[in-house]
Short mmCIF file of N, CA and C in Angstrom, two decimals:
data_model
loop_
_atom_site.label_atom_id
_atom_site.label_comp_id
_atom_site.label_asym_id
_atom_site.label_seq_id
_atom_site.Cartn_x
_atom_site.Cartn_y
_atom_site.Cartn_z
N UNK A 13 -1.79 -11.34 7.95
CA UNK A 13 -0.90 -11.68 6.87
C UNK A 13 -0.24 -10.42 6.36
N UNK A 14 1.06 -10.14 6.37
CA UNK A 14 1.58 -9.11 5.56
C UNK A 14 2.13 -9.45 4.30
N UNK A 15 2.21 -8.40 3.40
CA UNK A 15 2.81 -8.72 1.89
C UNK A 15 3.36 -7.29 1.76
N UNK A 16 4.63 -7.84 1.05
CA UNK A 16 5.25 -6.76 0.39
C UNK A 16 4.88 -5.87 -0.95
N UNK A 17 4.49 -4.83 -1.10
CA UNK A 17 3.96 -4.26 -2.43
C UNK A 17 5.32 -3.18 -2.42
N UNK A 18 5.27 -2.67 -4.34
CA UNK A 18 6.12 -1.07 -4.22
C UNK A 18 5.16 -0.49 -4.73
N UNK A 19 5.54 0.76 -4.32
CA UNK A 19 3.87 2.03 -4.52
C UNK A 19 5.09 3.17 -5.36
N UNK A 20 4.53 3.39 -6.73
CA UNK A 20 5.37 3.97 -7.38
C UNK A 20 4.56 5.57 -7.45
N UNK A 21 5.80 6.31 -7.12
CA UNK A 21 4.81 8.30 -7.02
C UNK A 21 5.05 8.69 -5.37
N UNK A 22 5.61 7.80 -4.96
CA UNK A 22 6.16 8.26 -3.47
C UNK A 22 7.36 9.49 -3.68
N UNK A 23 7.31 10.08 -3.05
CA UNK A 23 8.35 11.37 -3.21
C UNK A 23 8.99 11.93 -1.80
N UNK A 24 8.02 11.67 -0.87
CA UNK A 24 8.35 12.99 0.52
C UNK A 24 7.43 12.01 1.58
N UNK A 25 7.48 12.77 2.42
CA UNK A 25 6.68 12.43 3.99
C UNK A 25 5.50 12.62 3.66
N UNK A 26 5.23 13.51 3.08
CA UNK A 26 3.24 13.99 2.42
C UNK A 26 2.51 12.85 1.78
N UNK A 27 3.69 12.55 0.85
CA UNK A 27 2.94 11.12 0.10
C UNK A 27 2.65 9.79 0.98
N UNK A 28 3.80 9.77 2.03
CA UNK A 28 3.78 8.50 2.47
C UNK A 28 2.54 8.75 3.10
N UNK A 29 2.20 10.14 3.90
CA UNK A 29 1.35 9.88 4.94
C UNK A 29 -0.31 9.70 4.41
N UNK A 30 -0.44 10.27 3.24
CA UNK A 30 -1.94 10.36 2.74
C UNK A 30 -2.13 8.90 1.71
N UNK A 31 -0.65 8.16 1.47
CA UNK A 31 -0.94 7.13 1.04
C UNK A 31 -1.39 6.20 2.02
N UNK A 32 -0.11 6.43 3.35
CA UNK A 32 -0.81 5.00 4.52
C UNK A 32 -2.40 5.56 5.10
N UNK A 33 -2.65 6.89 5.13
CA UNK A 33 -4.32 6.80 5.47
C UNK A 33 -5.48 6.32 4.64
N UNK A 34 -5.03 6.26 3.22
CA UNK A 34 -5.78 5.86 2.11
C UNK A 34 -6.28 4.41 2.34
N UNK A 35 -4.89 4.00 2.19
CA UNK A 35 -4.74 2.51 2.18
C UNK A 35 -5.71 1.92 3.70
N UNK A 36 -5.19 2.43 4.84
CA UNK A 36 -5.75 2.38 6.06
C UNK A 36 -7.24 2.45 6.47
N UNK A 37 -7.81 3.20 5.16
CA UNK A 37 -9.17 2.99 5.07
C UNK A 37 -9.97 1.93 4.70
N UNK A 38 -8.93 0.91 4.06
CA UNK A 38 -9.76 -0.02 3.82
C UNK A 38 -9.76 -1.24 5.03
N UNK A 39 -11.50 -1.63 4.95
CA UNK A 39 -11.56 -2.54 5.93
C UNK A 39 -10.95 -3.44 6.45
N UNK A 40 -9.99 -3.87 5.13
CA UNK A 40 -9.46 -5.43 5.60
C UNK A 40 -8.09 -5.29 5.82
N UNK A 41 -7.52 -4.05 6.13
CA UNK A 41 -5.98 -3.33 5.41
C UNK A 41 -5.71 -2.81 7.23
N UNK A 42 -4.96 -3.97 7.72
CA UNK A 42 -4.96 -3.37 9.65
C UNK A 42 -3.55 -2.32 9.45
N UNK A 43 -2.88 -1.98 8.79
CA UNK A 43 -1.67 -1.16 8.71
C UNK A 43 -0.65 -1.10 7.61
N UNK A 44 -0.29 -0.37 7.12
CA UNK A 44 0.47 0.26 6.14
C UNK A 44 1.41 0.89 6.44
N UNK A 45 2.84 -0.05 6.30
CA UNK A 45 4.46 0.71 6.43
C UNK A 45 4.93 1.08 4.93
N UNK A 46 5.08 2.23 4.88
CA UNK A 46 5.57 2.98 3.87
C UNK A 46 6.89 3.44 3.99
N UNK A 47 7.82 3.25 3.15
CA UNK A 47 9.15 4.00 3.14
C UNK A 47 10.17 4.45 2.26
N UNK A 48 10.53 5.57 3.04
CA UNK A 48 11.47 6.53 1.55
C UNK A 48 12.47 5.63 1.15
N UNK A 49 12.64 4.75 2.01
CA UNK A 49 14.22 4.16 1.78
C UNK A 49 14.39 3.19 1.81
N UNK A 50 14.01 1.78 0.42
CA UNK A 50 13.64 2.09 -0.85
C UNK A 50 12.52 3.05 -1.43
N UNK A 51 12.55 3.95 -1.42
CA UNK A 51 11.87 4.49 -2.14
C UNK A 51 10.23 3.83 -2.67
N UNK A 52 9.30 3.88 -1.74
CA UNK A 52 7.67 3.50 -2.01
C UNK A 52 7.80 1.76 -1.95
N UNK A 53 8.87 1.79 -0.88
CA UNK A 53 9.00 0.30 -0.54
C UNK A 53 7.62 0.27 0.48
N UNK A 54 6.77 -0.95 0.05
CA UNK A 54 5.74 -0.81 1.28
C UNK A 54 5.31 -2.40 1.82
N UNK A 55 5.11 -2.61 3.39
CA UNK A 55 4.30 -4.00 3.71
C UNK A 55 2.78 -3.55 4.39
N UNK A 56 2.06 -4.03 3.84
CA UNK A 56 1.02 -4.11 4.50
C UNK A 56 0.48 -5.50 5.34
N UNK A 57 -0.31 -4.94 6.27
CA UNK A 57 -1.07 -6.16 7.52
C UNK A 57 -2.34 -6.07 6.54
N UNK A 58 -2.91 -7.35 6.40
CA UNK A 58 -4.48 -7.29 6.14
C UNK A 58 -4.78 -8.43 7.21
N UNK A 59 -6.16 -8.28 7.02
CA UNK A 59 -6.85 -9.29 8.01
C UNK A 59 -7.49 -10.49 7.12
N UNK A 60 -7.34 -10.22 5.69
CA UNK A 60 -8.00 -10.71 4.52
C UNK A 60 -7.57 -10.73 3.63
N UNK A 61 -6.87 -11.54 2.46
CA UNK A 61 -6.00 -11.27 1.33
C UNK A 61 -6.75 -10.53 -0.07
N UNK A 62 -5.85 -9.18 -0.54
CA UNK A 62 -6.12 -8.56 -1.19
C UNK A 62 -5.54 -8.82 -2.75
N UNK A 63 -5.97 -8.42 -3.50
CA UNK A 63 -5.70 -8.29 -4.58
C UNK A 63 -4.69 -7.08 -5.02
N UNK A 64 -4.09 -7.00 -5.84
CA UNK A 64 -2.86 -5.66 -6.00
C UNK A 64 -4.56 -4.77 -6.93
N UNK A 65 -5.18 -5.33 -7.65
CA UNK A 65 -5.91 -4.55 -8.51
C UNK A 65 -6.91 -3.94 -6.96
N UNK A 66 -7.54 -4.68 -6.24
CA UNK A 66 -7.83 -4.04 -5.25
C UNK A 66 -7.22 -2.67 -4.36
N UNK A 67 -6.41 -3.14 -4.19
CA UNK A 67 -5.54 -2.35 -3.38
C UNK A 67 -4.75 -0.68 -4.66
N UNK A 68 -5.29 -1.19 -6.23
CA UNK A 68 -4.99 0.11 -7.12
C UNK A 68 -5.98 0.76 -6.55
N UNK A 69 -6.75 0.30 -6.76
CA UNK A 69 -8.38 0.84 -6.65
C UNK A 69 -8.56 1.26 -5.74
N UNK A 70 -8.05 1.11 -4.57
CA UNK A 70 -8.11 1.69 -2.92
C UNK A 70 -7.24 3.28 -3.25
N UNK A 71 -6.37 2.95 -4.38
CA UNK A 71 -5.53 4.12 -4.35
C UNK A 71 -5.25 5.42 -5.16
N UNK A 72 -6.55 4.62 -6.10
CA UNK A 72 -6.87 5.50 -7.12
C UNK A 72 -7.86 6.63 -7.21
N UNK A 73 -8.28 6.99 -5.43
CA UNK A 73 -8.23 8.02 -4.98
C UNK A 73 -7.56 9.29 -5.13
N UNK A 74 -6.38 8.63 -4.90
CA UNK A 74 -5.11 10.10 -4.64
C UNK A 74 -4.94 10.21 -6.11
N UNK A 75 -4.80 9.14 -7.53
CA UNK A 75 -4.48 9.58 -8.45
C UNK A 75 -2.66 9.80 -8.64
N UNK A 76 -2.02 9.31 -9.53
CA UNK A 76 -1.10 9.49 -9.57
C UNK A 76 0.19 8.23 -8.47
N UNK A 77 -0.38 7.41 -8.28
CA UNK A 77 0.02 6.09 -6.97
C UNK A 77 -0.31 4.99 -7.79
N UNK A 78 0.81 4.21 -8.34
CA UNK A 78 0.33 2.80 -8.72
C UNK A 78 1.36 1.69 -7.81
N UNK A 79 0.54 0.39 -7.79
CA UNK A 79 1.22 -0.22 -7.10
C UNK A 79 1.43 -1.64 -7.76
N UNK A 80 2.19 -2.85 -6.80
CA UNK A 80 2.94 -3.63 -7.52
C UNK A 80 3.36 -4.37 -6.73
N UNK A 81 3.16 -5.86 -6.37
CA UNK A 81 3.81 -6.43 -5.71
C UNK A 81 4.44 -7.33 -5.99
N UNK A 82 5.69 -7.44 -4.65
CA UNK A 82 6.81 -7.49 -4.82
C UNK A 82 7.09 -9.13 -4.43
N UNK A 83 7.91 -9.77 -5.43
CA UNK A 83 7.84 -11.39 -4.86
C UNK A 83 8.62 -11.34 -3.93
N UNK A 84 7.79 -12.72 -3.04
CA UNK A 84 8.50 -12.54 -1.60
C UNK A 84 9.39 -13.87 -1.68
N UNK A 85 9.91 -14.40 -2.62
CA UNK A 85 10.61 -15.23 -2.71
C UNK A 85 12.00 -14.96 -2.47
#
């Protein structure tokens, strides 16, 4: 299942990349497309449906990354 989220604190290639390994760590999270252009526009693959508060919490690692998803309507 993919869903669209925006990940706000994206800036450069650095962010995207330590955000999609973050995210990528979690078990149920099969891939993470991140991009400058929209700006911390992101879809993720899960294998399992997540929660956005989950998926803060996955990210509240790096500190400074909040996220938000985006209706897919």
């Amino acid at each position: 299942m993919k869903q669209k989220f925006q990940i706000n604190g994206i800036s450069c290639g650095g962010c995207v990349a330590r955000v999609k390994k973050t995210l990528e760590e979690h078990p149920n999270i099969e891939k993470a497309e991140i991009f400058l252009a929209p700006k911390g526009a992101t879809r993720i693959t899960m294998n399992e449906a997540l929660s956005v508060a989950e998926l803060q919490k996955q990210l509240d690692e790096l500190k400074g990354y909040t996220i938000t998803e985006i209706n897919n309507n």
